[in-house]
Short mmCIF file of C-alpha atoms in Angstrom, two decimals:
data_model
loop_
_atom_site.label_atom_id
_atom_site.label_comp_id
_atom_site.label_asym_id
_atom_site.label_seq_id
_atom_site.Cartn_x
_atom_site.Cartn_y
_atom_site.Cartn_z
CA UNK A 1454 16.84 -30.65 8.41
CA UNK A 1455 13.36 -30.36 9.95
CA UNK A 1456 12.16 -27.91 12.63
CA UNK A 1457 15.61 -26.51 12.34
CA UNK A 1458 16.92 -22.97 12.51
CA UNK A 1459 19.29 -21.44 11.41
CA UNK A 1460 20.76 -17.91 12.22
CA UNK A 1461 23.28 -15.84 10.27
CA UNK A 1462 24.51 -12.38 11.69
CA UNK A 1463 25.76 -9.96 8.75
CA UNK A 1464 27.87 -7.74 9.03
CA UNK A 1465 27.15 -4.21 9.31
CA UNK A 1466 28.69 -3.17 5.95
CA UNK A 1467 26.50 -5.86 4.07
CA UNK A 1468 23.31 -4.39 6.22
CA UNK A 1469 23.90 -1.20 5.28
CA UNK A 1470 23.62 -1.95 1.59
CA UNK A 1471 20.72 -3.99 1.49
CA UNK A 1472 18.74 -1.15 3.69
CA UNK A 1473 20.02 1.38 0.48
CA UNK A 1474 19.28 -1.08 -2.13
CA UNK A 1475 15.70 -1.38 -0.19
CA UNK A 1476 15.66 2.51 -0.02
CA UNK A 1477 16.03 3.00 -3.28
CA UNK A 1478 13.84 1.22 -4.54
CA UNK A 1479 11.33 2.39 -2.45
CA UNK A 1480 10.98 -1.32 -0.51
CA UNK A 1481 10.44 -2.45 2.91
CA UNK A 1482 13.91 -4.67 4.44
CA UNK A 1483 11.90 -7.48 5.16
CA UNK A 1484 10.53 -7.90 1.07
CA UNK A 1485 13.99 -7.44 0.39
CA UNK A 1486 15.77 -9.57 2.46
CA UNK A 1487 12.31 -12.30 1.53
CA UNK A 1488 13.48 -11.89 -2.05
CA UNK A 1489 17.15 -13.22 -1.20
CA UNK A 1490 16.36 -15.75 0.69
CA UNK A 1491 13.48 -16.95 -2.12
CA UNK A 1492 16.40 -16.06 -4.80
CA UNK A 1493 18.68 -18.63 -2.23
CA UNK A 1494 16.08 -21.48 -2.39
CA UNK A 1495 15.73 -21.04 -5.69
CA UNK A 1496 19.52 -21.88 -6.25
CA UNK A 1497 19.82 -24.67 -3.48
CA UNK A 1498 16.29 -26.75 -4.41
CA UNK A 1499 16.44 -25.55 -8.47
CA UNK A 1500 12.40 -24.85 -7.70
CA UNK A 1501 11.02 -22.13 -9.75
CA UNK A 1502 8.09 -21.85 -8.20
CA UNK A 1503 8.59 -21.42 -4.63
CA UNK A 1504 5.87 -20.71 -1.30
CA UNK A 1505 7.18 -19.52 1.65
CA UNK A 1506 5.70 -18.70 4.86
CA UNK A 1507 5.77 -15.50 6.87
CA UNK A 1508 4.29 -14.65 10.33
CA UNK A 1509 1.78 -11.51 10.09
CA UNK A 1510 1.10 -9.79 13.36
CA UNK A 1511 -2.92 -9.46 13.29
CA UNK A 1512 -6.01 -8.60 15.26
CA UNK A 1513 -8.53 -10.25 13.40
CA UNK A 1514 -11.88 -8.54 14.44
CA UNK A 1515 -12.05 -5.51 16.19
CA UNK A 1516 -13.62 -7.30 19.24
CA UNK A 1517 -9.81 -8.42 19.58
CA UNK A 1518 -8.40 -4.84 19.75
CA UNK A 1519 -8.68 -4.69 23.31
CA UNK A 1520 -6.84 -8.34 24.18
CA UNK A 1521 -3.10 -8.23 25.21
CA UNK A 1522 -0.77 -10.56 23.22
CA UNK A 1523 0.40 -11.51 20.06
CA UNK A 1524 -1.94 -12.46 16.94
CA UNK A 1525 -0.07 -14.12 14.62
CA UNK A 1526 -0.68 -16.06 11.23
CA UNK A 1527 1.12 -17.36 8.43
CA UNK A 1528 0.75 -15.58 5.25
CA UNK A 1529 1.88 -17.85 2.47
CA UNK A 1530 3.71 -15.90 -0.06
CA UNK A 1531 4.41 -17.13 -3.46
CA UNK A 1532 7.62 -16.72 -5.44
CA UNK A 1533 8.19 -17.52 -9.29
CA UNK A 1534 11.92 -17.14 -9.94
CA UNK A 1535 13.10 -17.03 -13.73
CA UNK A 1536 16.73 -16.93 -14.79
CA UNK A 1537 15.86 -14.64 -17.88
CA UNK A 1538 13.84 -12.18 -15.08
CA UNK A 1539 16.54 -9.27 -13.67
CA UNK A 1540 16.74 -9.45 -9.67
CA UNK A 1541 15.35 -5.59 -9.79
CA UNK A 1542 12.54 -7.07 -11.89
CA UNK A 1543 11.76 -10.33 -9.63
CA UNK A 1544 11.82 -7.77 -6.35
CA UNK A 1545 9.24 -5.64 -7.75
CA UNK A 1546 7.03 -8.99 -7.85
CA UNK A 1547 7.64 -9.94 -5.10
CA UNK A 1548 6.70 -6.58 -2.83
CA UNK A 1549 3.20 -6.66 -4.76
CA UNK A 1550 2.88 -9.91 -3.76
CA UNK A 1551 3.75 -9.84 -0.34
CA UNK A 1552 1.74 -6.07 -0.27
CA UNK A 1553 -1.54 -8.26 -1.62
CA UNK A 1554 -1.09 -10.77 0.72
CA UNK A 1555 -0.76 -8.28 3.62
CA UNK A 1556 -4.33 -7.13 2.71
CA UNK A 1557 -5.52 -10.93 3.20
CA UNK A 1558 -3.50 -11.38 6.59
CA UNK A 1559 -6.41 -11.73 8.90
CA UNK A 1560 -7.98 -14.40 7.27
CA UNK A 1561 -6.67 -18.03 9.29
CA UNK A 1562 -4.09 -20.08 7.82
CA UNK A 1563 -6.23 -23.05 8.94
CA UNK A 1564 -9.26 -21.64 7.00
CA UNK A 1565 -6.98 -20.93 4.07
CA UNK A 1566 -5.51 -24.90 3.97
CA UNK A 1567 -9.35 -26.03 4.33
CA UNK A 1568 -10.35 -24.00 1.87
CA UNK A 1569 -8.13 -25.51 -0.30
CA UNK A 1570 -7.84 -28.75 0.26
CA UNK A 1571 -4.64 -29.36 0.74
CA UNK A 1572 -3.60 -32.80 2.11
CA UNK A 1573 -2.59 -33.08 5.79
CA UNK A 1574 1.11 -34.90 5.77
CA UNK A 1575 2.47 -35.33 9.23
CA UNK A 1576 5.76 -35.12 7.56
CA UNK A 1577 5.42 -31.61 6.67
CA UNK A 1578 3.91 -28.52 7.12
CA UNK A 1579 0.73 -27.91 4.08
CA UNK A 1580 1.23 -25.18 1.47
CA UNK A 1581 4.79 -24.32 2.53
CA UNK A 1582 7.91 -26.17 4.09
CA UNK A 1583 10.39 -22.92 4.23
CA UNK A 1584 9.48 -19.75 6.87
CA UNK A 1585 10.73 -16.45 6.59
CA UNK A 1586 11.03 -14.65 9.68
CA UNK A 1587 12.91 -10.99 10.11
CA UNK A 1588 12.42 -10.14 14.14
CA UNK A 1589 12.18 -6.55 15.08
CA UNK A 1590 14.18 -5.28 17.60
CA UNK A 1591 14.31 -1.82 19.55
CA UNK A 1592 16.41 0.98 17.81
CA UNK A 1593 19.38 -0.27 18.89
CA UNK A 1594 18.95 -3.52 16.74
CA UNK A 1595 21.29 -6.23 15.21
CA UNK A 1596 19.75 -7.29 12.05
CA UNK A 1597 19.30 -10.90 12.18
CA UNK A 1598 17.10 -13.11 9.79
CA UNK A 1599 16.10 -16.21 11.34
CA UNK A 1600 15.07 -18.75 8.72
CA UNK A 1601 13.58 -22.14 9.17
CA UNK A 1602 13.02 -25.37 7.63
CA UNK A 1603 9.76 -26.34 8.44
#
């Protein structure tokens, strides 16, 4: 399964409720569709504790501001999933992690896996092996989450 991708269109109906559900409780789509798919790896791997990584637009220093293209880095964002914790309960975790981590976003993935010094496998990628990615299209968008095993 590694470096593949796969892709799942939902149907409109389903969309819909998620975007309510992520209304409602006052969430962005993206933490709530990051919470299913942790809640998904959760079921397929039985891991409780679960890292996955997410692609952060950034402009690291305002010296960059000025530069046309994409800054991107990986944000690792760490899941714990309990069976005795409500989904409601686990989602509010989750967006205050993944709201903390936005506040570190700048700061390089390759700093961060120096910093810690995490092993180098060419097997796999360090820190996490699943990626989370929700592309934004114009108004007119399909919803589509692309997600990847790294």
């Amino acid at each position: 399964m590694e470096g593949q991708t796969y892709t799942k269109r939902l149907s409109v109906d389903w969309v819909n409720r998620v975007k309510s559900f992520a209304r409602t409780q006052y969430m962005s789509l993206s933490t709530v569709l990051l919470g299913m798919y942790v809640i998904l790896l959760n079921q397929y791997s039985k891991q409780e504790d679960i890292i996955v990584g997410m692609p952060v637009m950034v402009r690291p220093e305002e010296r960059f501001d000025q530069l046309i293209g994409y800054f991107v880095n990986m944000l690792p964002i760490r899941s714990q999933v309990s069976e005795t914790e409500t989904f409601l309960d686990f989602m509010k975790k989750l967006q205050i992690t993944v709201v903390n981590g936005m506040d570190h976003a700048p700061y390089p993935f390759p700093a961060l896996v120096r910093a810690l010094n995490v092993p180098r496998l060419q097997a796999s990628s360090p820190v996490f092996q699943a990626v989370f990615f929700l592309p934004k299209f114009s108004a007119n968008f399909k919803l589509a989450a692309a997600l990847c095993a790294v």
